[in-house]
Tab-separated table of C-alpha atoms in Angstrom:
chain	number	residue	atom	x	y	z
A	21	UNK	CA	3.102	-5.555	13.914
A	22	UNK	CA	1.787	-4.505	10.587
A	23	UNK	CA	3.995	-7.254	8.588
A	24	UNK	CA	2.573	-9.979	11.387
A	25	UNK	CA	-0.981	-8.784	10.626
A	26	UNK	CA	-0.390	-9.072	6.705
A	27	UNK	CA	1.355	-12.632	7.030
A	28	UNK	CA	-1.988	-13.752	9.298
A	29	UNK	CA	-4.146	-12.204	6.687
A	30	UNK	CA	-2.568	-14.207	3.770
A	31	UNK	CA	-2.781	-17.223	5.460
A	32	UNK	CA	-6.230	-16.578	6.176
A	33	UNK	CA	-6.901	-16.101	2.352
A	34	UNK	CA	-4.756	-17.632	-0.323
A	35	UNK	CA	-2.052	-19.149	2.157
A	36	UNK	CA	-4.679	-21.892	3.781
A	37	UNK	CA	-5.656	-22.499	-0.026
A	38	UNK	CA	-2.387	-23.399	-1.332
A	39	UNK	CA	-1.099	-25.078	1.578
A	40	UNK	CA	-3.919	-27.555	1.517
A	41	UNK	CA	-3.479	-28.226	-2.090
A	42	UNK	CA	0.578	-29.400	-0.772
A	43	UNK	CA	-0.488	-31.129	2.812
A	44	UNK	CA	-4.034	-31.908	2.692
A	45	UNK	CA	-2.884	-35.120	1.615
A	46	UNK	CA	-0.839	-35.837	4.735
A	47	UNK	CA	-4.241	-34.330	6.777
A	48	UNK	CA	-6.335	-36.792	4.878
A	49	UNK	CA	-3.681	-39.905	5.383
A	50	UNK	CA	-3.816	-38.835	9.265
A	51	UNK	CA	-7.558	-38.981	9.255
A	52	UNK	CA	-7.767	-41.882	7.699
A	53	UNK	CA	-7.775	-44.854	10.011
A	54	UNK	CA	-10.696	-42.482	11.741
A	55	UNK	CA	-13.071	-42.430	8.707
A	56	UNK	CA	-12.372	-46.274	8.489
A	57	UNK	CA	-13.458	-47.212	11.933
A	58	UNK	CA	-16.411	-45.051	11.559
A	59	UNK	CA	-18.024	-46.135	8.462
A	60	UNK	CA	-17.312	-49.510	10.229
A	61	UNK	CA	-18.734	-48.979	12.943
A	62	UNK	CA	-22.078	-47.158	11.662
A	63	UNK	CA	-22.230	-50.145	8.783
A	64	UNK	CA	-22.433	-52.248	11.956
A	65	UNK	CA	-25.138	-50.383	13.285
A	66	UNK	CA	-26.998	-50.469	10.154
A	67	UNK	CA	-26.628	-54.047	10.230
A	68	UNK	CA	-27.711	-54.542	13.604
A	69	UNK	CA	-30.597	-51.992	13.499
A	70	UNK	CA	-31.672	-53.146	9.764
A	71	UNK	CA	-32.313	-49.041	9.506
A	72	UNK	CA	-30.427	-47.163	6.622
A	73	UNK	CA	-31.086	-43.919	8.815
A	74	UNK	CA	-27.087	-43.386	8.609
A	75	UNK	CA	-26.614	-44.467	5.097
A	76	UNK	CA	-26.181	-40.732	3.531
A	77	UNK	CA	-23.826	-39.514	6.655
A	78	UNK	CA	-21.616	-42.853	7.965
A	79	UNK	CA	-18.900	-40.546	9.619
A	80	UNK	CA	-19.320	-39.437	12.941
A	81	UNK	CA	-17.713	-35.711	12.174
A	82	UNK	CA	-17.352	-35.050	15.916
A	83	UNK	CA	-14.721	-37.753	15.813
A	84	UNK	CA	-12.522	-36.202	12.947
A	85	UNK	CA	-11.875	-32.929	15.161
A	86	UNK	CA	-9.370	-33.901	17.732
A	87	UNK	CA	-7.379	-36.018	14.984
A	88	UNK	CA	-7.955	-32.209	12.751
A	89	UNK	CA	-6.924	-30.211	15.424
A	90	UNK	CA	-3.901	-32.084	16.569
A	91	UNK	CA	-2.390	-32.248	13.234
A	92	UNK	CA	-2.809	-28.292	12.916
A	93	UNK	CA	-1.171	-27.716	16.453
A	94	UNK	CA	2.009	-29.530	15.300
A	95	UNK	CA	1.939	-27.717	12.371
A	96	UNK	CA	2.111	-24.948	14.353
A	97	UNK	CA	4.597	-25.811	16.569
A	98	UNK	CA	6.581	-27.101	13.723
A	99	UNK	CA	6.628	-23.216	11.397
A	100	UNK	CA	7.104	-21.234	14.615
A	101	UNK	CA	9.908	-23.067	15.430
A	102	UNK	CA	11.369	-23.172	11.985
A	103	UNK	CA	10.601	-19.328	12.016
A	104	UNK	CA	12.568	-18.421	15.250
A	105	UNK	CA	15.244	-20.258	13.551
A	106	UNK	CA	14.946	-18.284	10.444
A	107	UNK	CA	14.970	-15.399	12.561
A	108	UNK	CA	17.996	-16.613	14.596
A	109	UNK	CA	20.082	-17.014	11.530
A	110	UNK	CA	18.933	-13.697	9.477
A	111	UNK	CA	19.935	-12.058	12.880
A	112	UNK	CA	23.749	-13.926	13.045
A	113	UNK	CA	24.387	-12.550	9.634
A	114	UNK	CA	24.051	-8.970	10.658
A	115	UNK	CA	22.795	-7.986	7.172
A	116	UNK	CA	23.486	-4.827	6.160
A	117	UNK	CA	20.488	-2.655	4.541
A	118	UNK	CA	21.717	-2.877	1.171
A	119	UNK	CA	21.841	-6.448	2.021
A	120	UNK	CA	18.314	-6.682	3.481
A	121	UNK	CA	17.288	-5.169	0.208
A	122	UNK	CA	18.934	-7.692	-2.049
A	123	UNK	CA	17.329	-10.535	-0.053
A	124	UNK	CA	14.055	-9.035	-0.425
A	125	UNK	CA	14.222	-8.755	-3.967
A	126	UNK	CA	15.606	-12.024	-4.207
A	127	UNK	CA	11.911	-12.863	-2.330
A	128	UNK	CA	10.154	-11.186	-5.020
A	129	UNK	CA	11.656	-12.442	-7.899
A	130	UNK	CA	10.944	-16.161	-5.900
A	131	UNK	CA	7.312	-15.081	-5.436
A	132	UNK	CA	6.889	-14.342	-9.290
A	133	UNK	CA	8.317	-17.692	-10.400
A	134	UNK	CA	6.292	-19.428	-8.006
A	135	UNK	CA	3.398	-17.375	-9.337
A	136	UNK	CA	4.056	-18.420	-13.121
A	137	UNK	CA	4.652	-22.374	-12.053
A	138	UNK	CA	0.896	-22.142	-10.323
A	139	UNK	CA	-0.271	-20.405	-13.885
A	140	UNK	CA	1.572	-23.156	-15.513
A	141	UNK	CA	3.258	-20.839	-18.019
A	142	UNK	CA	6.547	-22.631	-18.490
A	143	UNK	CA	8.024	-25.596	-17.027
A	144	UNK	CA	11.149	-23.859	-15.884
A	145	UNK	CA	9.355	-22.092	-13.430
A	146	UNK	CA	8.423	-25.816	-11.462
A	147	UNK	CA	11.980	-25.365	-10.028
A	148	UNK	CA	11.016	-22.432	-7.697
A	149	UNK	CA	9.640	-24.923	-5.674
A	150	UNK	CA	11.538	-27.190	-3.383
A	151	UNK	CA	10.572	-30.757	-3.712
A	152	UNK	CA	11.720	-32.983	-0.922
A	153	UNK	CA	13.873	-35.817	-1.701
A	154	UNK	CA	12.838	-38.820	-2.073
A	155	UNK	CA	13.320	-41.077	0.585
A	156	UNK	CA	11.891	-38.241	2.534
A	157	UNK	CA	8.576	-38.446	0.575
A	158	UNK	CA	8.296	-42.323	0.811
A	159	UNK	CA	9.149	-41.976	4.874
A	160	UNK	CA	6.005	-39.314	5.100
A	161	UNK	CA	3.763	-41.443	2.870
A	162	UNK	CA	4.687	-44.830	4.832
A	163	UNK	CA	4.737	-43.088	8.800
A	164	UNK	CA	0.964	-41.760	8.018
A	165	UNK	CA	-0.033	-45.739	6.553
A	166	UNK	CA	1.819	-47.580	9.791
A	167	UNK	CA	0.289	-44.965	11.985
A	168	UNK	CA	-3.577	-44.472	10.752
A	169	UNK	CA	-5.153	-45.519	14.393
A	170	UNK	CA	-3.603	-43.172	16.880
A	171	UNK	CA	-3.572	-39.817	17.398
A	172	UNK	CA	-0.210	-40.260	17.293
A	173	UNK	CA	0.300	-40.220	13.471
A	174	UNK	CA	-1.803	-36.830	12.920
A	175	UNK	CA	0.460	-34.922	15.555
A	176	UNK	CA	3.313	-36.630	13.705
A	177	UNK	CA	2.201	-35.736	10.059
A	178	UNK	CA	1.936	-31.821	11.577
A	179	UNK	CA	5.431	-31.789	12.553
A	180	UNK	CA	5.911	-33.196	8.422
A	181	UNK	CA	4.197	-30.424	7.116
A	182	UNK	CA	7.476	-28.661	7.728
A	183	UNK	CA	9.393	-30.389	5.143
A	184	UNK	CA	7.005	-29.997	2.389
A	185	UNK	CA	5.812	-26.054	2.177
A	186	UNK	CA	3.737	-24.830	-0.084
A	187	UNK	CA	5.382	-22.046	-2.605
A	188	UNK	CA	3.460	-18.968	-0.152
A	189	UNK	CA	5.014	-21.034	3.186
A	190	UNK	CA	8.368	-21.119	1.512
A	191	UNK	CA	8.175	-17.263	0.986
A	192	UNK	CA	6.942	-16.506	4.401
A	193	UNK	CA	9.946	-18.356	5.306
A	194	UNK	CA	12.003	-16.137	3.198
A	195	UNK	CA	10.083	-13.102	4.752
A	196	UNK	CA	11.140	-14.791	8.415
A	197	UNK	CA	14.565	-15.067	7.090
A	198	UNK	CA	14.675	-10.981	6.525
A	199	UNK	CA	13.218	-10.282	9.848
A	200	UNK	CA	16.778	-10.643	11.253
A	201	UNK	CA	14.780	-11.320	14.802
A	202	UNK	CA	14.177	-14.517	16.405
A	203	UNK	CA	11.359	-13.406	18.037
A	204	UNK	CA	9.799	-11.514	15.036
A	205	UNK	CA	11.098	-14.326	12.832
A	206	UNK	CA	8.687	-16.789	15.191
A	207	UNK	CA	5.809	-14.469	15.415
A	208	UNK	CA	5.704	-13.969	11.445
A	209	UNK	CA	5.454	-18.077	10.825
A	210	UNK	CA	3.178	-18.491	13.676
A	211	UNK	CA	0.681	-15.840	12.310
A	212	UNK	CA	0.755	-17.043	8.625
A	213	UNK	CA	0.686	-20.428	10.028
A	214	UNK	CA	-2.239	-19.713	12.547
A	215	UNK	CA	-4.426	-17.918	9.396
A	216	UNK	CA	-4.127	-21.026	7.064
A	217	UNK	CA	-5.397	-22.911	9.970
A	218	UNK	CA	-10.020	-22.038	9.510
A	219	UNK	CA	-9.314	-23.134	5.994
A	220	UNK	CA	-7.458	-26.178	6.694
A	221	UNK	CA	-9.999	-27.322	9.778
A	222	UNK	CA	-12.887	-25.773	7.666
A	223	UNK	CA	-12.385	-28.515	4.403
A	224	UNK	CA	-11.388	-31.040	6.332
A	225	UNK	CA	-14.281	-30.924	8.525
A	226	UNK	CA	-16.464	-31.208	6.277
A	227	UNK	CA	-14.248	-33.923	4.424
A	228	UNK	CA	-14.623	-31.305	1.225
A	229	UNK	CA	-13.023	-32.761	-1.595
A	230	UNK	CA	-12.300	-30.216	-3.955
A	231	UNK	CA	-13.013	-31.383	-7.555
A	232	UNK	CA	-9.943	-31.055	-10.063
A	233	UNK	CA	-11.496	-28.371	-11.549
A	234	UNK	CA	-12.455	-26.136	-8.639
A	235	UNK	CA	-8.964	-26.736	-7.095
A	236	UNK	CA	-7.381	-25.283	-10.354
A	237	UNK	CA	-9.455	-22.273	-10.141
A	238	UNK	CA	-8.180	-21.689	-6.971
A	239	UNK	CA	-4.615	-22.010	-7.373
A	240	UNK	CA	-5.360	-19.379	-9.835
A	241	UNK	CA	-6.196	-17.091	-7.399
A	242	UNK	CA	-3.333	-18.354	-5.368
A	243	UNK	CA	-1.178	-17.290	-8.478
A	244	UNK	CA	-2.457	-13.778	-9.260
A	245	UNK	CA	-1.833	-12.527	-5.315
A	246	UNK	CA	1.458	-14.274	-4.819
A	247	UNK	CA	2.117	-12.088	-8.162
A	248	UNK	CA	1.140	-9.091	-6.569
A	249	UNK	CA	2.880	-10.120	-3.275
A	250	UNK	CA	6.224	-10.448	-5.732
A	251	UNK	CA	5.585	-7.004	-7.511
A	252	UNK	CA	5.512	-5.608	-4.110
A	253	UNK	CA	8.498	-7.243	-2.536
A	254	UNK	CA	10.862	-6.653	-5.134
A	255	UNK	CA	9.775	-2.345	-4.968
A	256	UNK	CA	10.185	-2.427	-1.354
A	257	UNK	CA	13.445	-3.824	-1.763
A	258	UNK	CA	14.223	-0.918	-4.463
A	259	UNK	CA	13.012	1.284	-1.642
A	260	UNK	CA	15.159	-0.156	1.199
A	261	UNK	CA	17.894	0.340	-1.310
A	262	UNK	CA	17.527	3.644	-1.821
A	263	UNK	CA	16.976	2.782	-5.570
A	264	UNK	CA	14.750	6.800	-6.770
A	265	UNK	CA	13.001	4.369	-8.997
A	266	UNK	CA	10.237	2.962	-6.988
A	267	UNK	CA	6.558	2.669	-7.217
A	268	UNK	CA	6.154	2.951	-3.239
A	269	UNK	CA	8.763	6.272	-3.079
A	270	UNK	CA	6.857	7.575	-5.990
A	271	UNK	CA	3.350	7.269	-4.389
A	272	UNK	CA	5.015	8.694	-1.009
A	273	UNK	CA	5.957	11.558	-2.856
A	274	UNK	CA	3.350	12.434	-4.931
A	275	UNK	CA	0.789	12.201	-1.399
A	276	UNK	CA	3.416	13.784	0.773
A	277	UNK	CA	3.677	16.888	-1.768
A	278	UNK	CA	-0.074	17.048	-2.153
A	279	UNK	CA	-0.249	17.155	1.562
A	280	UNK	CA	1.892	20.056	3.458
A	281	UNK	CA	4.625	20.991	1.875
A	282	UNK	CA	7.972	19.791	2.880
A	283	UNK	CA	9.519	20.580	5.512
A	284	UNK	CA	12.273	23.117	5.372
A	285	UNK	CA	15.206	23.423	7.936
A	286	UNK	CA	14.387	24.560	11.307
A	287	UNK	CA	15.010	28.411	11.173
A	288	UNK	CA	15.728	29.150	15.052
A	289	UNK	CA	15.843	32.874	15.826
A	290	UNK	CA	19.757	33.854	15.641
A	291	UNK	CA	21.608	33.762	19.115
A	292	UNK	CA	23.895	35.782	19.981
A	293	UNK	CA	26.817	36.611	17.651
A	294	UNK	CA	25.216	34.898	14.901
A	295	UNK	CA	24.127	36.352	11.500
A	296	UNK	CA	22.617	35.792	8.644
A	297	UNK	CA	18.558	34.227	8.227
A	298	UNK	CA	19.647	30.756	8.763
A	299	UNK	CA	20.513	30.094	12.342
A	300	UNK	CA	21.070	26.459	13.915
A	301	UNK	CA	20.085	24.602	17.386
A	302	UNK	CA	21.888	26.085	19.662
A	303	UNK	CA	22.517	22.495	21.365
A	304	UNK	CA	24.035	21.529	18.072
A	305	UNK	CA	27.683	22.990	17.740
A	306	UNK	CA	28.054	25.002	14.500
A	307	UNK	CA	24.713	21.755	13.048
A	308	UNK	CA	21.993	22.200	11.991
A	309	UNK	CA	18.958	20.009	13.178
A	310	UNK	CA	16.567	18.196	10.994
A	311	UNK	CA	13.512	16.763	12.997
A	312	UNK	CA	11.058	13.716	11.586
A	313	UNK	CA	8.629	12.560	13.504
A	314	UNK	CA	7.998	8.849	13.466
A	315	UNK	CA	4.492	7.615	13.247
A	316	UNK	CA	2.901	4.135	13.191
A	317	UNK	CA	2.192	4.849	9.159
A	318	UNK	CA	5.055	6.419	8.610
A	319	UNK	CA	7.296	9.676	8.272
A	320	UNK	CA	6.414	13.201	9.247
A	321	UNK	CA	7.585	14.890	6.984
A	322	UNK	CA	8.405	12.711	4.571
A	323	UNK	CA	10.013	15.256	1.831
A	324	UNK	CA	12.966	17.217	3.882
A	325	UNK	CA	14.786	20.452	2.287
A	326	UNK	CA	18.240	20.479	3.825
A	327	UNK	CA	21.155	23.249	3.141
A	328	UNK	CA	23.882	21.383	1.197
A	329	UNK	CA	27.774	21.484	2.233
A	330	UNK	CA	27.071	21.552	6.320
A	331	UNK	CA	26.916	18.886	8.615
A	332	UNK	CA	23.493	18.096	9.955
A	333	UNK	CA	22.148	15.997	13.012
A	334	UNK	CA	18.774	14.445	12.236
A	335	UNK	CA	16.529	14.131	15.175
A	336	UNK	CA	14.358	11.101	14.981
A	337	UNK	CA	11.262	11.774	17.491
A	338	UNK	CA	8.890	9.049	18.587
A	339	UNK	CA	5.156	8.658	20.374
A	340	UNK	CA	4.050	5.835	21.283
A	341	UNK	CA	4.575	4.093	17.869
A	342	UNK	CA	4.960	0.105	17.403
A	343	UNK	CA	4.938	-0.401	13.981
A	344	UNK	CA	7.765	-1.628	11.860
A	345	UNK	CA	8.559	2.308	11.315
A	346	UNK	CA	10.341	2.396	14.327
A	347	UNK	CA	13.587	0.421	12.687
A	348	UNK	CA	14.771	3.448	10.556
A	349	UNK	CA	17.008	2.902	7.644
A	350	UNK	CA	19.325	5.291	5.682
A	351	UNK	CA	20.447	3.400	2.948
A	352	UNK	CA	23.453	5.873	1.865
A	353	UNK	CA	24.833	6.353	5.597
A	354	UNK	CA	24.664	2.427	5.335
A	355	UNK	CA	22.520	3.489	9.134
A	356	UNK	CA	19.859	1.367	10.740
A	357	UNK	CA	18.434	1.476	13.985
A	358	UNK	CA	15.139	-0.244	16.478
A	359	UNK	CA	13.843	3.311	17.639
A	360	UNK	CA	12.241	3.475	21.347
A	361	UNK	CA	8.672	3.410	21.040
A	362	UNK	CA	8.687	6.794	22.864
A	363	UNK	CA	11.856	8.941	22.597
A	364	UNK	CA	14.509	10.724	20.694
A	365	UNK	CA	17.318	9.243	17.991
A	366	UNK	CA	20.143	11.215	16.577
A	367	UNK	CA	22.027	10.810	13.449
A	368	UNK	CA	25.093	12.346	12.363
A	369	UNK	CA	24.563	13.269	8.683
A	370	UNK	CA	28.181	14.238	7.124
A	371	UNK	CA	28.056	17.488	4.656
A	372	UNK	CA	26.605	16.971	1.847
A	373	UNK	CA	26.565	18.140	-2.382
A	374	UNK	CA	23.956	20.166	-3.268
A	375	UNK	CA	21.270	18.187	-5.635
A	376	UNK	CA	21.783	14.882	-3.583
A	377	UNK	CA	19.042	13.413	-2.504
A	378	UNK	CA	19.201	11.224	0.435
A	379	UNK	CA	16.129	8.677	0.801
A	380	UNK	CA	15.084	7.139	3.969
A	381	UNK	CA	12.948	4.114	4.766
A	382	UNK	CA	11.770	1.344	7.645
A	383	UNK	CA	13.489	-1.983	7.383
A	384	UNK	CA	10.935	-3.426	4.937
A	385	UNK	CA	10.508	-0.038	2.876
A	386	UNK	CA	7.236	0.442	3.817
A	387	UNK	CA	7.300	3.840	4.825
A	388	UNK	CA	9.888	5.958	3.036
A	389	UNK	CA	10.579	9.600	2.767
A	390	UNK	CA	14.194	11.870	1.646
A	391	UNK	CA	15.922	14.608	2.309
A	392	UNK	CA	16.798	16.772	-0.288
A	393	UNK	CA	19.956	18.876	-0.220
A	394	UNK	CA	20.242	22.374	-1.860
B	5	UNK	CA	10.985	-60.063	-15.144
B	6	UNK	CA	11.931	-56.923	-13.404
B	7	UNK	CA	11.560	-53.930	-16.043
B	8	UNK	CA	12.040	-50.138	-15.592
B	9	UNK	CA	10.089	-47.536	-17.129
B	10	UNK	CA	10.104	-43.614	-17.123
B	11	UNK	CA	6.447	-42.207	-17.386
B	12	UNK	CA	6.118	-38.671	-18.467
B	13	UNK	CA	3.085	-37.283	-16.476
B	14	UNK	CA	0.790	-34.571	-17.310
B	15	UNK	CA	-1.239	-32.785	-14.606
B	16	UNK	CA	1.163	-32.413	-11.171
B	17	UNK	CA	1.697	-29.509	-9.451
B	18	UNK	CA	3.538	-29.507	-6.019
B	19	UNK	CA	5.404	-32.523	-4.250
B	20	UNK	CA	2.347	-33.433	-2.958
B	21	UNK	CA	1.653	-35.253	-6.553
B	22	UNK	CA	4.699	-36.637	-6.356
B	23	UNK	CA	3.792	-38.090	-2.984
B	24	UNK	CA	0.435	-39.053	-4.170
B	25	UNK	CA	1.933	-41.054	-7.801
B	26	UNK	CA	4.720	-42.738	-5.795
B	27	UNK	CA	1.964	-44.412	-3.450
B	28	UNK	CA	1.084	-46.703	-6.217
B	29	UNK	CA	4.303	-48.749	-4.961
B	30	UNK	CA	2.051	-49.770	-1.939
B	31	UNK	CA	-1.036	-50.612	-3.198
B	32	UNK	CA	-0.368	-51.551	-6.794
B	33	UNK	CA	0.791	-55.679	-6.393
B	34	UNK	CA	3.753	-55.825	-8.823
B	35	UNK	CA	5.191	-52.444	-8.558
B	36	UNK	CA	8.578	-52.123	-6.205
B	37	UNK	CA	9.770	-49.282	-6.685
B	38	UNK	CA	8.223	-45.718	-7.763
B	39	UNK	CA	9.770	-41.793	-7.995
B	40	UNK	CA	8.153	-39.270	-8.931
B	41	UNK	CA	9.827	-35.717	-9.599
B	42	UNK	CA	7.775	-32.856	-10.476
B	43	UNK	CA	10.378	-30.756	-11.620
B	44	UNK	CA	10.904	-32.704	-14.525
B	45	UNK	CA	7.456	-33.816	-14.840
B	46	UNK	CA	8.232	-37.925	-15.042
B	47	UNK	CA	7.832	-41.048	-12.720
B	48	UNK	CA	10.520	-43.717	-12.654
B	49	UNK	CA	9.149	-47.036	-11.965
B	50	UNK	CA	10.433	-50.735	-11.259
B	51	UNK	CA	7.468	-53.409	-11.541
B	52	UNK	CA	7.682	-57.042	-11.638
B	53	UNK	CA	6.093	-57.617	-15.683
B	54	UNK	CA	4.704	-61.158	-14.343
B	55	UNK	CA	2.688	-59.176	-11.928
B	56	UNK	CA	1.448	-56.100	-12.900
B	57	UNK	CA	1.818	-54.474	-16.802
B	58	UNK	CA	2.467	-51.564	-17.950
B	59	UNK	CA	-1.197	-50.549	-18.940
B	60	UNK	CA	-2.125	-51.325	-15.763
B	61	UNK	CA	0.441	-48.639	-13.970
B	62	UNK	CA	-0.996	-46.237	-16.686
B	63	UNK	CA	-4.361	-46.546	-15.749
B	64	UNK	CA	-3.820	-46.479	-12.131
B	65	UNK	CA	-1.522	-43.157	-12.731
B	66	UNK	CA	-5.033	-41.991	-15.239
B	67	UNK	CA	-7.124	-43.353	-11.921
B	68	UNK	CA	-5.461	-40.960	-9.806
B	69	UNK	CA	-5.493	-37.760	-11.742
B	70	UNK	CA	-2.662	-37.331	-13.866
B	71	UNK	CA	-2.066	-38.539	-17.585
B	72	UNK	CA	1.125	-40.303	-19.094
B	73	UNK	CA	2.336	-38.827	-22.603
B	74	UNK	CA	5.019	-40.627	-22.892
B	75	UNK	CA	6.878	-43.846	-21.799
B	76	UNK	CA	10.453	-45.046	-22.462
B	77	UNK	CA	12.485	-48.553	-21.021
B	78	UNK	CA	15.005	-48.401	-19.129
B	79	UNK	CA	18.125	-50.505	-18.395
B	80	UNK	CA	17.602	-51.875	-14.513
């Protein structure tokens, strides 16, 4: 839920920015034959009327919004489609959470080249964009001149979009790709999609044309987050990989130790026949039990102190949580899992050397935590 | 005479430029045949010299938004 927010809210900013930069000029082709007919038919009027009342405004703007909003409903259709089929194939691969990690720092690395080709810093970097072929381009360019009158051509043009994405579309597509879930694969493309959508309908509306100038400064912008987006893509996937050098673990850390300290090992009043001060769950034979709590922002605790050279079973315990937490990820144990929103998870941890640290994460390494063995 | 030129153009930035330089095969008279690739930064073009000139392809390419810094021949 909290990745499908974040993809609707990037749309919504920089997304619908850089997209229209790539497909306003399909938008514009579709709208077109519209604009025509209207300054036609209000020159006619003029003519007619001998007024030059509509001189300053000759388009009828109430005519340009079904031709707007049908080319943004394909568009629509088109990315959620294409992101249930992302989803669809990131789920056939079954990737592993090592693997899931390389792919999203593959994703980052692709975000920061895309961000240096927008800053124009070397031309290298203009190949971390895909650039349709050819005939492709000239069959887009000539469908939107054949078709200008109908609605038709902007519902077709929509559907287009989908072969030319700009560089953020492209790595929402990647992000889709991760999701390993049709349905979350769909959901993440229809939210970006569905945010770039008020800035699309908002500039064509008002048939905005951005001067070179103020369109530069904006891909700017576009540039510096999709940097940021990179940065933090490629230390989430150092996270999912269970890689102790990480700018998200470290944070985690730091605020989990300021909080409470960590969490020690359960110490369950001895039963009988046992000795010694550390006793175990009785429902556990001979294991111990190590209980997190899984919350919608995150692990509780998220530092765990576990005795070394024992077995362990780790109790995973959640309330009524539905964000992206709930698919828990061991990186070492090669272990991942889609908790129930409400309910309990075991895992088998195998004895372990004192010093190792085991870190744990969500699927996106979001939310991380470890369990330290002494 | 057919000729063949490759344009090296300043100023694009996504496929949409491309899209946007290769239209000048529609609505300049002259010109058959344009491709644009903004990975490498260049437009190919094939233009009929009795109908349209080179300058003429430049300044529509300079009309549009980008800038040519270069220009070579090529064999058709």
């Amino acid at each position: 839920m909290v990745n499908i927010a974040l993809a609707f809210v990037t749309g919504l900013t920089t997304g619908g920015l850089s997209c229209l930069a790539v497909q306003g000029g399909l938008l514009a082709s579709s709208l077109a034959g519209q604009i025509e007919k209207d300054v036609q038919a209000a020159n006619l009027k003029q003519r007619r009327k001998k007024t030059r009342r509509n001189q300053k405004n000759p388009v009828q703007r109430t005519a340009l919004v079904q031709p707007i909003l049908a080319f943004l409903a394909a568009k629509l259709l088109a990315y959620t489609l294409m992101g249930f089929l992302l989803g669809a194939a990131g789920q056939m691969f079954q990737l592993s959470p090592f693997a899931r990690a390389f792919l999203q720092i593959a994703i980052g690395i692709y975000m920061l080249g895309a961000a240096l080709r927008l800053l124009n810093v070397h031309p290298i970097f203009r190949y971390f964009v895909f650039e349709p072929p050819a005939f492709l381009r000239r069959f887009i360019r000539q469908k939107a001149a054949q078709s200008a009158d109908s609605l038709a051509a902007p519902v077709f043009l929509g559907l287009l979009t989908v072969f030319i994405p700009c560089g953020i579309t492209q790595a929402m597509m990647a992000a889709a790709l991760s999701t390993a879930n049709l349905l979350e694969g769909a959901a993440l493309m229809f939210a970006f999609t569905l945010g770039t959508s008020p800035v699309f309908f908002a500039v064509a509306y008002f048939a905005t044309q951005l001067g070179a100038r103020l369109e530069r400064h904006f891909m700017r912008i576009v540039a510096v987050v999709m940097l940021v987006l990179g940065i933090y893509a490629i230390d989430t996937g150092l996270t999912l990989a269970g890689s102790p050098v990480s700018i998200t673990r470290s944070i985690n850390t730091v605020l989990a130790q300021a909080g409470s300290p960590p969490a020690g090992f359960e110490q369950m009043p001895p039963g009988p026949g046992m000795t010694g001060a550390l006793a175990v769950d009785p429902y556990a034979d001979d294991e111990g039990v190590i209980t997190i709590n899984v919350e919608n922002t995150g692990y509780d605790p998220s530092v765990v102190q576990a005795p070394a050279e024992m077995p362990l079973r780790l109790r995973l315990v959640s309330n009524d949580v539905f964000s992206c937490s709930l698919v828990f990820v061991i990186p070492a144990l090669n272990f991942q899992a889609f908790l129930k929103s409400t309910g309990e998870a075991w895992v088998d941890i195998p004895a372990q050397r004192a010093g190792t640290r085991m870190p744990f994460a969500c699927s996106m390494g979001m939310y991380t935590g470890v369990i330290i063995f002494n | 005479m057919k000729k063949k030129i490759l344009l090296t153009v300043e100023g694009m930035y996504c496929s949409n430029c491309c899209m946007k330089l290769e239209g000048i095969e529609d609505h300049l008279a002259g010109v058959e045949r344009a491709e644009a690739s903004y990975h490498k930064g260049t437009m190919t073009v094939v233009y009929d010299e009795a109908k349209v000139s080179e300058a003429a392809i430049r300044a529509e390419v300079k009309r549009l938004g980008y800038e040519v810094t270069a220009a070579q021949a090529l064999q058709i």
